Amino acid sequence: MARLFFLLLLFPLLYSSVTGLNRSDFPPSFLFGASTSSYQVEGAYLDDSKGLSNWDVFSHVPGNIDDGSNGDVAADHYHRYKDDIEMMHSIGLSSYRFSLSWSRILPKGRFGGVNQAGVKFYNSLINGLLEKGIQPFVTINHYDIPEELQERYNSWLNPEIQEDFTYFVELCFKMFGDRVKHWVTFNEPNLIVKLAYSIGAFPPNRCSEPYGKCDSGNSSTEPYIAAHNMILAHAKTVNIYRKNYKSKQGGFVGISLHLRWYEPLRNITEDHLAVSRALSFDAPWILDPLFFGDYPHQMRQILGPNLPKFTEGEKKLLKNQIDFIGNEMGYPLENRHLLQTPMSFQAPWRSWSCI
């Protein structure tokens, strides 16, 4: 079975004898679901004319993955999706969030043709879910991109990727939007840019000391450049959907973030200011531009010229470009090094994971 990450509420539902909860305790419209990402479950990494993704290339470089594993086969969801749907249905799931493999649909991005075999797979998956009464929630990008875009222009470090992304999403709206009513543009952009461009643990493996040891990169600037392009790509996607598809398809476009919460250890000004700084580099990094048209002022004060600026036209485009917000579980305190904002830690604080 594909690796399904169940909502925490599903556990008490299945073990009602322990918790005293059951399905009737929730309204009929409440959705119990599971979530996967394409690279983690699909496998079939070269089947049916799929192109190479950044993760296909990265995972095959010796030393990049601790145990030497890769996603070539993974959970074989590409071939076993019908069994997976049956299992989801058997345990009573009413929603399933999965991501699209960009390189399965557009092996070379906008620089090549559409892979009809990839389109057929996702059509079959969506139709199979709906036949079982399971609502599809589609994540357009969950970390993986066509390797072609990395090699051509350094992917998220180049504004050109906004054009590639909107080309891809409009194709998805046209092909799947008659049945998909909930779209997630990005999964955890505020985390992926840290892992990929600050500590270099994810492709394209870019960073600089003291945050990591990579062959190239700049941890002080590149995470913010990559996030800047993702934010604008999201806003343009929502704008396209609202102008050209929403009236006909009636769907919604949101974003899923890696969310953490911080509290001051002591009730003093120094600790409260530290919490404010830490929070500004978390969800508000992405959400403030999408609600208010610009980054949090704490980010601007701390980063100065290292934080990209939006043009006046971009600020107008950005405002209120979001229909819903998804929340991914946070990392525990032991992994606090992932939050690459040194000034956030001038005072003691504590955090916990949230969902």
PDB file of C-alpha atoms in Angstrom, residues 132-268:
ATOM      1  CA  LYS A 132     -15.396   5.254  -4.224  1.00  0.00           C
ATOM      2  CA  GLY A 133     -16.657   8.572  -2.852  1.00  0.00           C
ATOM      3  CA  ILE A 134     -13.162   9.837  -2.012  1.00  0.00           C
ATOM      4  CA  GLN A 135     -12.506  13.506  -2.766  1.00  0.00           C
ATOM      5  CA  PRO A 136      -9.185  14.190  -4.503  1.00  0.00           C
ATOM      6  CA  PHE A 137      -7.057  17.002  -3.097  1.00  0.00           C
ATOM      7  CA  VAL A 138      -4.248  17.655  -5.573  1.00  0.00           C
ATOM      8  CA  THR A 139      -0.891  19.137  -4.660  1.00  0.00           C
ATOM      9  CA  ILE A 140       0.666  20.587  -7.774  1.00  0.00           C
ATOM     10  CA  ASN A 141       4.234  20.630  -6.463  1.00  0.00           C
ATOM     11  CA  HIS A 142       5.641  18.558  -3.601  1.00  0.00           C
ATOM     12  CA  TYR A 143       9.393  19.177  -3.919  1.00  0.00           C
ATOM     13  CA  ASP A 144       9.972  17.401  -7.261  1.00  0.00           C
ATOM     14  CA  ILE A 145      10.491  19.248 -10.536  1.00  0.00           C
ATOM     15  CA  PRO A 146      11.722  18.215 -13.993  1.00  0.00           C
ATOM     16  CA  GLU A 147      15.515  17.983 -13.904  1.00  0.00           C
ATOM     17  CA  GLU A 148      15.411  19.800 -17.241  1.00  0.00           C
ATOM     18  CA  LEU A 149      14.486  23.032 -15.458  1.00  0.00           C
ATOM     19  CA  GLN A 150      17.325  22.695 -12.980  1.00  0.00           C
ATOM     20  CA  GLU A 151      19.854  22.181 -15.748  1.00  0.00           C
ATOM     21  CA  ARG A 152      18.494  24.938 -18.007  1.00  0.00           C
ATOM     22  CA  TYR A 153      18.244  27.820 -15.554  1.00  0.00           C
ATOM     23  CA  ASN A 154      18.690  26.695 -11.902  1.00  0.00           C
ATOM     24  CA  SER A 155      14.963  26.180 -11.312  1.00  0.00           C
ATOM     25  CA  TRP A 156      13.674  28.151  -8.303  1.00  0.00           C
ATOM     26  CA  LEU A 157      16.590  30.572  -8.300  1.00  0.00           C
ATOM     27  CA  ASN A 158      15.444  31.969 -11.646  1.00  0.00           C
ATOM     28  CA  PRO A 159      12.217  33.961 -12.181  1.00  0.00           C
ATOM     29  CA  GLU A 160      11.786  32.007 -15.415  1.00  0.00           C
ATOM     30  CA  ILE A 161      10.413  29.099 -13.400  1.00  0.00           C
ATOM     31  CA  GLN A 162       7.276  31.126 -12.701  1.00  0.00           C
ATOM     32  CA  GLU A 163       6.449  30.806 -16.390  1.00  0.00           C
ATOM     33  CA  ASP A 164       7.112  27.075 -16.340  1.00  0.00           C
ATOM     34  CA  PHE A 165       4.988  26.601 -13.232  1.00  0.00           C
ATOM     35  CA  THR A 166       1.991  28.525 -14.530  1.00  0.00           C
ATOM     36  CA  TYR A 167       2.244  26.653 -17.835  1.00  0.00           C
ATOM     37  CA  PHE A 168       2.061  23.410 -15.879  1.00  0.00           C
ATOM     38  CA  VAL A 169      -0.793  24.438 -13.592  1.00  0.00           C
ATOM     39  CA  GLU A 170      -2.965  25.724 -16.417  1.00  0.00           C
ATOM     40  CA  LEU A 171      -2.496  22.396 -18.161  1.00  0.00           C
ATOM     41  CA  CYS A 172      -3.593  20.651 -14.961  1.00  0.00           C
ATOM     42  CA  PHE A 173      -6.665  22.860 -14.590  1.00  0.00           C
ATOM     43  CA  LYS A 174      -7.681  22.033 -18.152  1.00  0.00           C
ATOM     44  CA  MET A 175      -7.092  18.285 -17.817  1.00  0.00           C
ATOM     45  CA  PHE A 176      -8.286  17.575 -14.283  1.00  0.00           C
ATOM     46  CA  GLY A 177     -10.212  20.625 -13.059  1.00  0.00           C
ATOM     47  CA  ASP A 178     -13.619  19.277 -14.035  1.00  0.00           C
ATOM     48  CA  ARG A 179     -13.231  16.738 -11.199  1.00  0.00           C
ATOM     49  CA  VAL A 180     -10.638  18.229  -8.840  1.00  0.00           C
ATOM     50  CA  LYS A 181     -12.092  20.961  -6.633  1.00  0.00           C
ATOM     51  CA  HIS A 182      -9.219  21.492  -4.192  1.00  0.00           C
ATOM     52  CA  TRP A 183      -5.759  22.455  -5.416  1.00  0.00           C
ATOM     53  CA  VAL A 184      -2.642  22.970  -3.307  1.00  0.00           C
ATOM     54  CA  THR A 185       0.048  24.880  -5.180  1.00  0.00           C
ATOM     55  CA  PHE A 186       3.022  23.994  -2.967  1.00  0.00           C
ATOM     56  CA  ASN A 187       3.712  21.690  -0.076  1.00  0.00           C
ATOM     57  CA  GLU A 188       5.752  23.380   2.650  1.00  0.00           C
ATOM     58  CA  PRO A 189       7.616  25.973   0.568  1.00  0.00           C
ATOM     59  CA  ASN A 190       8.930  27.588   3.753  1.00  0.00           C
ATOM     60  CA  LEU A 191      10.611  24.295   4.679  1.00  0.00           C
ATOM     61  CA  ILE A 192      11.783  23.062   1.299  1.00  0.00           C
ATOM     62  CA  VAL A 193      13.794  26.209   0.577  1.00  0.00           C
ATOM     63  CA  LYS A 194      15.672  25.736   3.860  1.00  0.00           C
ATOM     64  CA  LEU A 195      16.392  22.081   3.169  1.00  0.00           C
ATOM     65  CA  ALA A 196      17.354  22.674  -0.460  1.00  0.00           C
ATOM     66  CA  TYR A 197      19.113  26.059  -0.344  1.00  0.00           C
ATOM     67  CA  SER A 198      20.141  26.633   3.273  1.00  0.00           C
ATOM     68  CA  ILE A 199      21.518  23.320   4.578  1.00  0.00           C
ATOM     69  CA  GLY A 200      21.690  21.545   1.205  1.00  0.00           C
ATOM     70  CA  ALA A 201      20.045  18.300   2.339  1.00  0.00           C
ATOM     71  CA  PHE A 202      17.564  18.247  -0.573  1.00  0.00           C
ATOM     72  CA  PRO A 203      18.158  18.877  -4.272  1.00  0.00           C
ATOM     73  CA  PRO A 204      19.645  20.980  -5.715  1.00  0.00           C
ATOM     74  CA  ASN A 205      22.007  20.575  -2.738  1.00  0.00           C
ATOM     75  CA  ARG A 206      23.037  24.221  -2.451  1.00  0.00           C
ATOM     76  CA  CYS A 207      24.311  25.863   0.726  1.00  0.00           C
ATOM     77  CA  SER A 208      27.249  27.642   2.316  1.00  0.00           C
ATOM     78  CA  GLU A 209      29.005  27.431   5.662  1.00  0.00           C
ATOM     79  CA  PRO A 210      28.262  27.463   8.524  1.00  0.00           C
ATOM     80  CA  TYR A 211      24.857  26.015   7.599  1.00  0.00           C
ATOM     81  CA  GLY A 212      26.131  23.199   5.421  1.00  0.00           C
ATOM     82  CA  LYS A 213      28.930  21.980   3.172  1.00  0.00           C
ATOM     83  CA  CYS A 214      27.945  22.064  -0.487  1.00  0.00           C
ATOM     84  CA  ASP A 215      29.848  22.538  -3.722  1.00  0.00           C
ATOM     85  CA  SER A 216      27.944  25.757  -4.421  1.00  0.00           C
ATOM     86  CA  GLY A 217      25.270  28.027  -3.012  1.00  0.00           C
ATOM     87  CA  ASN A 218      24.681  30.904  -0.609  1.00  0.00           C
ATOM     88  CA  SER A 219      22.603  30.145   2.475  1.00  0.00           C
ATOM     89  CA  SER A 220      22.205  33.847   3.235  1.00  0.00           C
ATOM     90  CA  THR A 221      20.385  34.704   0.017  1.00  0.00           C
ATOM     91  CA  GLU A 222      19.220  31.695  -2.004  1.00  0.00           C
ATOM     92  CA  PRO A 223      16.468  30.396   0.323  1.00  0.00           C
ATOM     93  CA  TYR A 224      14.784  33.793   0.069  1.00  0.00           C
ATOM     94  CA  ILE A 225      15.172  33.996  -3.718  1.00  0.00           C
ATOM     95  CA  ALA A 226      13.641  30.529  -4.142  1.00  0.00           C
ATOM     96  CA  ALA A 227      10.751  31.325  -1.794  1.00  0.00           C
ATOM     97  CA  HIS A 228      10.191  34.636  -3.595  1.00  0.00           C
ATOM     98  CA  ASN A 229       9.680  32.821  -6.888  1.00  0.00           C
ATOM     99  CA  MET A 230       7.382  30.265  -5.251  1.00  0.00           C
ATOM    100  CA  ILE A 231       5.234  32.989  -3.695  1.00  0.00           C
ATOM    101  CA  LEU A 232       4.841  34.758  -7.020  1.00  0.00           C
ATOM    102  CA  ALA A 233       4.150  31.452  -8.803  1.00  0.00           C
ATOM    103  CA  HIS A 234       1.399  30.718  -6.282  1.00  0.00           C
ATOM    104  CA  ALA A 235      -0.181  34.148  -6.691  1.00  0.00           C
ATOM    105  CA  LYS A 236      -0.129  33.876 -10.474  1.00  0.00           C
ATOM    106  CA  THR A 237      -1.693  30.420 -10.246  1.00  0.00           C
ATOM    107  CA  VAL A 238      -4.578  31.649  -8.096  1.00  0.00           C
ATOM    108  CA  ASN A 239      -5.062  34.613 -10.411  1.00  0.00           C
ATOM    109  CA  ILE A 240      -5.227  32.309 -13.453  1.00  0.00           C
ATOM    110  CA  TYR A 241      -7.705  29.994 -11.760  1.00  0.00           C
ATOM    111  CA  ARG A 242      -9.996  32.770 -10.571  1.00  0.00           C
ATOM    112  CA  LYS A 243     -10.008  34.519 -13.951  1.00  0.00           C
ATOM    113  CA  ASN A 244     -10.307  31.527 -16.262  1.00  0.00           C
ATOM    114  CA  TYR A 245     -11.548  28.451 -14.397  1.00  0.00           C
ATOM    115  CA  LYS A 246     -13.300  29.126 -11.101  1.00  0.00           C
ATOM    116  CA  SER A 247     -16.646  30.126 -12.589  1.00  0.00           C
ATOM    117  CA  LYS A 248     -16.745  26.910 -14.658  1.00  0.00           C
ATOM    118  CA  GLN A 249     -15.082  24.480 -12.269  1.00  0.00           C
ATOM    119  CA  GLY A 250     -16.041  25.907  -8.864  1.00  0.00           C
ATOM    120  CA  GLY A 251     -12.854  24.881  -7.109  1.00  0.00           C
ATOM    121  CA  PHE A 252     -10.419  26.406  -4.635  1.00  0.00           C
ATOM    122  CA  VAL A 253      -6.659  27.006  -4.612  1.00  0.00           C
ATOM    123  CA  GLY A 254      -4.623  27.033  -1.421  1.00  0.00           C
ATOM    124  CA  ILE A 255      -1.163  26.303  -0.089  1.00  0.00           C
ATOM    125  CA  SER A 256       0.201  23.945   2.564  1.00  0.00           C
ATOM    126  CA  LEU A 257       2.820  25.251   4.973  1.00  0.00           C
ATOM    127  CA  HIS A 258       5.187  23.899   7.563  1.00  0.00           C
ATOM    128  CA  LEU A 259       3.887  25.551  10.721  1.00  0.00           C
ATOM    129  CA  ARG A 260       5.529  25.931  14.102  1.00  0.00           C
ATOM    130  CA  TRP A 261       4.554  27.818  17.204  1.00  0.00           C
ATOM    131  CA  TYR A 262       6.857  29.519  19.687  1.00  0.00           C
ATOM    132  CA  GLU A 263       6.313  30.862  23.190  1.00  0.00           C
ATOM    133  CA  PRO A 264       8.599  32.997  25.351  1.00  0.00           C
ATOM    134  CA  LEU A 265      10.354  31.138  28.126  1.00  0.00           C
ATOM    135  CA  ARG A 266      10.089  34.204  30.346  1.00  0.00           C
ATOM    136  CA  ASN A 267       7.552  37.016  30.407  1.00  0.00           C
ATOM    137  CA  ILE A 268      10.092  39.675  29.507  1.00  0.00           C
TER     138      ILE A 268
END
